[in-house]
PDB file of C-alpha atoms in Angstrom:
ATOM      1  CA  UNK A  23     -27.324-115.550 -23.330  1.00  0.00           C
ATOM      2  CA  UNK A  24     -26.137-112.304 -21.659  1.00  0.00           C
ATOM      3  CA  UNK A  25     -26.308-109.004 -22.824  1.00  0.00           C
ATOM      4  CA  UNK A  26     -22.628-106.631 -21.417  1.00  0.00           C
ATOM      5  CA  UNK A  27     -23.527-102.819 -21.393  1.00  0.00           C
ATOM      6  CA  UNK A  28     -21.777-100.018 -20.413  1.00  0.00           C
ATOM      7  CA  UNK A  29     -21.409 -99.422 -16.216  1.00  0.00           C
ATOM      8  CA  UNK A  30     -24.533 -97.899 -15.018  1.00  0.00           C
ATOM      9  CA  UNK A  31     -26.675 -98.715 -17.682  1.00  0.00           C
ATOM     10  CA  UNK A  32     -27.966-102.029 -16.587  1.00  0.00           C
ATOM     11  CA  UNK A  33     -31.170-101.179 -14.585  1.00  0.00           C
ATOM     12  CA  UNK A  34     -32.023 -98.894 -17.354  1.00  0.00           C
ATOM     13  CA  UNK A  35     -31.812-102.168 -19.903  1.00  0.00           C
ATOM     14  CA  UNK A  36     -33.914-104.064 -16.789  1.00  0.00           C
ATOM     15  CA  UNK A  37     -36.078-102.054 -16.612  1.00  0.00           C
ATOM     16  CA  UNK A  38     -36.715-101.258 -20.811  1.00  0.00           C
ATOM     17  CA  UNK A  39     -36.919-104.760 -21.251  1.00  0.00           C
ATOM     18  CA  UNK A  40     -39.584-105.289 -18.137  1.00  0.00           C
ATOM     19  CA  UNK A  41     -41.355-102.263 -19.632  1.00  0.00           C
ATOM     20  CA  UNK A  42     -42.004-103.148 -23.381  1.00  0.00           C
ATOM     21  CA  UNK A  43     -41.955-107.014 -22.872  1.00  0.00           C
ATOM     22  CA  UNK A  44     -44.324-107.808 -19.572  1.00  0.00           C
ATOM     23  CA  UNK A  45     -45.530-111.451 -20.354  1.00  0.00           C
ATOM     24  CA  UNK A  46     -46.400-114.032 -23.240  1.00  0.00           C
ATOM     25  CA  UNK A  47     -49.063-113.284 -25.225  1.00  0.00           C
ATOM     26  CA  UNK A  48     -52.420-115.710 -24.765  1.00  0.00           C
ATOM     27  CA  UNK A  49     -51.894-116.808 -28.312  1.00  0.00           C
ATOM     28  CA  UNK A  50     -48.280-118.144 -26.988  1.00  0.00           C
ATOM     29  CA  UNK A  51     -49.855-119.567 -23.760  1.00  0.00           C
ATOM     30  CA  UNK A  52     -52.783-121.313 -25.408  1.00  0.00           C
ATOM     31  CA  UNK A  53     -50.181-122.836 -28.169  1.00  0.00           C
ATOM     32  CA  UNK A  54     -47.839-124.271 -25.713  1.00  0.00           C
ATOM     33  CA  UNK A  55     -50.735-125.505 -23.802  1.00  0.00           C
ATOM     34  CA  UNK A  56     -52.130-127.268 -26.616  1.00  0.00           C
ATOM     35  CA  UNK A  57     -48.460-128.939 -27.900  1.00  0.00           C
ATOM     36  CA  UNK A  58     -48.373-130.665 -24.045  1.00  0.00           C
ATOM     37  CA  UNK A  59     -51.129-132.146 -23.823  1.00  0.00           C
ATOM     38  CA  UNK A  60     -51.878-133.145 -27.378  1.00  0.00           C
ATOM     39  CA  UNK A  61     -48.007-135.040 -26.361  1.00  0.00           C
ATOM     40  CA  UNK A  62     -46.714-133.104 -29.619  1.00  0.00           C
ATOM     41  CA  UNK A  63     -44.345-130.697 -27.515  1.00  0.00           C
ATOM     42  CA  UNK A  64     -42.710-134.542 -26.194  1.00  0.00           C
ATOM     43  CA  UNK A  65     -42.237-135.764 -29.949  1.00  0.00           C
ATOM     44  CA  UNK A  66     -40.592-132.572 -30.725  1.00  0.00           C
ATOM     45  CA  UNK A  67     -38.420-132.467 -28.003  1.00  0.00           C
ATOM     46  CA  UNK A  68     -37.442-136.185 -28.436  1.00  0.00           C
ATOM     47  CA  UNK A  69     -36.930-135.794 -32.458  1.00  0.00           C
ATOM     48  CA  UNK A  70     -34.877-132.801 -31.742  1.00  0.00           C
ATOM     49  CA  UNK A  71     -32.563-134.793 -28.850  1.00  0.00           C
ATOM     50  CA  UNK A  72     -32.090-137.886 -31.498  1.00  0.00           C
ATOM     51  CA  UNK A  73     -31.125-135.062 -34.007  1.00  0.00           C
ATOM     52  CA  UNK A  74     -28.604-133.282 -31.687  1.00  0.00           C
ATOM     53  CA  UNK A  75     -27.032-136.923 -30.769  1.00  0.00           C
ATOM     54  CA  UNK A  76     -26.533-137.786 -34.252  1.00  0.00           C
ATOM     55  CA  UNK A  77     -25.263-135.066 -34.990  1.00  0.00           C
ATOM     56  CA  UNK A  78     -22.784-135.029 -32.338  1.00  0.00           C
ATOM     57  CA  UNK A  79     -21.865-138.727 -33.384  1.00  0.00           C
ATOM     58  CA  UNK A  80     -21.228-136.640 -37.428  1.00  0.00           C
ATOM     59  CA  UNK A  81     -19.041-133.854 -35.601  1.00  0.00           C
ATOM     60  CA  UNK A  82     -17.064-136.001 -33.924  1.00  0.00           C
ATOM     61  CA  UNK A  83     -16.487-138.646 -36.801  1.00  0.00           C
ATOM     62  CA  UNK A  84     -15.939-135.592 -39.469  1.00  0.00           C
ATOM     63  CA  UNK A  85     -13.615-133.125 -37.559  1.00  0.00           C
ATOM     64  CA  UNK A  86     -11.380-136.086 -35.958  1.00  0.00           C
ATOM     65  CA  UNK A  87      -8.472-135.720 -34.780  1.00  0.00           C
ATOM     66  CA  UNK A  88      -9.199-132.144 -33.544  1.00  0.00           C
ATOM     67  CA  UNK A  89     -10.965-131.394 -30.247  1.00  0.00           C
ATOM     68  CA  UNK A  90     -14.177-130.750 -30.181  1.00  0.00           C
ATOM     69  CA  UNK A  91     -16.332-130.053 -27.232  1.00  0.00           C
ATOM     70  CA  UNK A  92     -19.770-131.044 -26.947  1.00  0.00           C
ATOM     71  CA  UNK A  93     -22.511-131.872 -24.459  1.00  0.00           C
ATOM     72  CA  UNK A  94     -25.799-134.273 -25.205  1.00  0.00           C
ATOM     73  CA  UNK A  95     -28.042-131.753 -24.372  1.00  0.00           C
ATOM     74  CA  UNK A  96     -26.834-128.772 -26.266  1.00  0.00           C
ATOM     75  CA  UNK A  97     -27.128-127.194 -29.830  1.00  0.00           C
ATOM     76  CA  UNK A  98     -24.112-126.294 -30.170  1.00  0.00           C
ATOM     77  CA  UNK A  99     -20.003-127.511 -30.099  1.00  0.00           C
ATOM     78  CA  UNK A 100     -17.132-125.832 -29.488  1.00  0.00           C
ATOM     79  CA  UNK A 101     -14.135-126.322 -32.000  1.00  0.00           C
ATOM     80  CA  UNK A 102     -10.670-125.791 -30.380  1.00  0.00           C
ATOM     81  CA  UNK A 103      -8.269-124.613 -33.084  1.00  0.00           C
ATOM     82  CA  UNK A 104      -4.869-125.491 -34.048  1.00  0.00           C
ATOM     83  CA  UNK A 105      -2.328-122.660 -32.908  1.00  0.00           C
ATOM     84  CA  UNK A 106      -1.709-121.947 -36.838  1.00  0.00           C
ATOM     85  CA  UNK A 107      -5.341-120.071 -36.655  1.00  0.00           C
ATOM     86  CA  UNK A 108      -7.094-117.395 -34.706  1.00  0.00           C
ATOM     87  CA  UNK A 109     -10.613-117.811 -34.036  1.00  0.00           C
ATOM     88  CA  UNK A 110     -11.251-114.308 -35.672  1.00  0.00           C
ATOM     89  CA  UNK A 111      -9.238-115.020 -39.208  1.00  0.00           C
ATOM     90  CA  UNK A 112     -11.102-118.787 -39.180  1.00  0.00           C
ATOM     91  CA  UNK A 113     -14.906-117.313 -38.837  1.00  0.00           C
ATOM     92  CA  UNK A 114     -13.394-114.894 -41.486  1.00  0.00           C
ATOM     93  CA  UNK A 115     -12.127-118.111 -43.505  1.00  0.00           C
ATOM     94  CA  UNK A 116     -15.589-120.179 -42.761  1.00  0.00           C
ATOM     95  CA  UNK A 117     -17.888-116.882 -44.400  1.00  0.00           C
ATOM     96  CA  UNK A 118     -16.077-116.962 -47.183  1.00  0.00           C
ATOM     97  CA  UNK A 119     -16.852-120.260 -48.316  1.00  0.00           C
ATOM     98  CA  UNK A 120     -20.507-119.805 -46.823  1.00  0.00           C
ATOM     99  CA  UNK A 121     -20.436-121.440 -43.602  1.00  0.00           C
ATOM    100  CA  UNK A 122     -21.088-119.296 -40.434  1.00  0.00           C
ATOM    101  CA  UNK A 123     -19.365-119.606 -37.636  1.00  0.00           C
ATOM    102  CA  UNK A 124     -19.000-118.018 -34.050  1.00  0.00           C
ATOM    103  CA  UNK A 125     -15.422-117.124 -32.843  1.00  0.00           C
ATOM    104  CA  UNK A 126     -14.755-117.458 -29.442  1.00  0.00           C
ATOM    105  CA  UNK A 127     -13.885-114.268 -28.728  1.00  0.00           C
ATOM    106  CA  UNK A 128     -17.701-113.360 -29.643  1.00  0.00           C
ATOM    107  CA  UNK A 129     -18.701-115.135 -26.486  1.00  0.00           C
ATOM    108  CA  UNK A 130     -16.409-113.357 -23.849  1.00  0.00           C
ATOM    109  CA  UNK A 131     -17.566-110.292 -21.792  1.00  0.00           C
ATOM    110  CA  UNK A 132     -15.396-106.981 -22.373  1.00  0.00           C
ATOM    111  CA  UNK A 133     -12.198-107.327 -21.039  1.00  0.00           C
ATOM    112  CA  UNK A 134     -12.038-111.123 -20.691  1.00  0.00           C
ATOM    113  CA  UNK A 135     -10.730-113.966 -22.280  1.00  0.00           C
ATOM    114  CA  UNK A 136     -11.904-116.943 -24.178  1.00  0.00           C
ATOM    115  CA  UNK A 137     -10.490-120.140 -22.317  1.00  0.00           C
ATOM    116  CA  UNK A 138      -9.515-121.431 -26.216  1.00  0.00           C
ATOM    117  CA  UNK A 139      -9.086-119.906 -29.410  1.00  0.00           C
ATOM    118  CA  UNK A 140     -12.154-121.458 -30.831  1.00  0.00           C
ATOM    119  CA  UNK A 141     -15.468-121.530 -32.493  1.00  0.00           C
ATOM    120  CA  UNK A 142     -18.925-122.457 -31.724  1.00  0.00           C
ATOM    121  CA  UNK A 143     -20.650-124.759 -34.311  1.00  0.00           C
ATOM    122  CA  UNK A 144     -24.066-124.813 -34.590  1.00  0.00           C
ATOM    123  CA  UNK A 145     -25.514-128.611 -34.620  1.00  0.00           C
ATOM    124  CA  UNK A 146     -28.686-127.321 -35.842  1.00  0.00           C
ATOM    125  CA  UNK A 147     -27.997-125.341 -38.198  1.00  0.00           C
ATOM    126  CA  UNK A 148     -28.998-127.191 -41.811  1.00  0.00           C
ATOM    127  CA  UNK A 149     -31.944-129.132 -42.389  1.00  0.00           C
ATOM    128  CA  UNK A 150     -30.852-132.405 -43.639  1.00  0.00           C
ATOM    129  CA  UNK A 151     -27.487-134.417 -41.745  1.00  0.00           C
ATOM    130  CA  UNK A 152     -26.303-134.862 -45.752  1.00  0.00           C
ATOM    131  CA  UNK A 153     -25.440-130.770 -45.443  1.00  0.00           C
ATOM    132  CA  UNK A 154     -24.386-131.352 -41.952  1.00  0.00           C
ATOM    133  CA  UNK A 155     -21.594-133.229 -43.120  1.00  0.00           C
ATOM    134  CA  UNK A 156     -21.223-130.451 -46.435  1.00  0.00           C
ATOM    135  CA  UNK A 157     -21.008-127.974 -43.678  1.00  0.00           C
ATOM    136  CA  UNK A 158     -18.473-129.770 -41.188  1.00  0.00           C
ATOM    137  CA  UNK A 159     -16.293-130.865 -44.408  1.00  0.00           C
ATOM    138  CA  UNK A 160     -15.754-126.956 -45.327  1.00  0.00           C
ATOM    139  CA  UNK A 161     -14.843-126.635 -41.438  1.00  0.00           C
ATOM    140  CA  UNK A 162     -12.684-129.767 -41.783  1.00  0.00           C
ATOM    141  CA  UNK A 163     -10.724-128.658 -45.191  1.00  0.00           C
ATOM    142  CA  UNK A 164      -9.917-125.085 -43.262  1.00  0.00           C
ATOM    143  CA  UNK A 165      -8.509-126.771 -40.427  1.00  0.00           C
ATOM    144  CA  UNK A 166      -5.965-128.048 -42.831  1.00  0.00           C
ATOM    145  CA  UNK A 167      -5.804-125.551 -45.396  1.00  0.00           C
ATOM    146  CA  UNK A 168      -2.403-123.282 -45.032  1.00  0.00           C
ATOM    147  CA  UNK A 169      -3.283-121.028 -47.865  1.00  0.00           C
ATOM    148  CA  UNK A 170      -6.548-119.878 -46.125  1.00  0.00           C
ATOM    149  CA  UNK A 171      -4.377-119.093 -43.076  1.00  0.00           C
ATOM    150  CA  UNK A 172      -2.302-117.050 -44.968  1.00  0.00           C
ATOM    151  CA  UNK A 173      -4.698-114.842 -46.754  1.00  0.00           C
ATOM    152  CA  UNK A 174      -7.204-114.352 -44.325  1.00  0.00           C
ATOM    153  CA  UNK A 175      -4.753-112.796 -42.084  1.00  0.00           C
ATOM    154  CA  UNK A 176      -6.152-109.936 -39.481  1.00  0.00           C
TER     155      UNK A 176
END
């Protein structure tokens, strides 16, 4: 992540951040040592990469035709829009039917500009594929709902 402050105010953020948050705790150290070489931190990582892929494979299958941008080894997928939306009024569109979404303009620096009018879906974000695919058909029935369009206007 990144965090964009106002000019001159990033050594002060540096240095806050140095200041109240030096190192891991030994609790934290002695944890992670134990999940390597009990093997458990591997099993983890590997269930977690199987989930990701499959739930890639779901995105894709679900939000077809419309592009969607996504990368084995990440969390998360990009959703490029139709023209007929903004990413703003969609994430607005998405919340109120319960499913959270973040627009692209959310992941631009001040004063730049997203390189799609999109938004970032979460792979991870439910516990079970079967609301995976509850949560990617609410995506998939704004993508072609006019009426939400209309009165989610900004």
């Amino acid at each position: 992540g990144f965090v964009a402050v106002p000019h001159g105010w990033a050594s002060k953020l540096n240095t806050a951040i140095k200041t109240h948050h030096p190192d891991g705790s030994m609790l934290n150290v002695n944890v992670v040592k134990a999940l390597l070489d009990s093997g458990a931190l591997e099993r983890i990582c590997n269930g977690s990469q199987a989930m990701v892929g499959r739930r890639i494979a779901i995105a894709h299958d679900v939000l077809n035709p419309f592009n969607l941008r996504t990368h084995p080894q990440s969390w998360l997928a990009w959703l490029e829009l139709p023209n007929v939306w903004t990413s703003e009024a969609f994430t607005i569109a998405a919340r109120m039917q319960g499913v959270a979404l973040g627009g692209a303009q959310n992941f631009v620096i001040p004063g730049g500009v997203p390189d799609m009018d999109g938004v970032r879906i979460s792979l991870t974000s439910t516990t079970s594929d079967h609301d995976f695919i509850k949560y990617l058909g609410v995506i998939r029935a704004l993508l072609y709902a006019e009426d939400a369009r209309l009165s989610t206007s900004v």
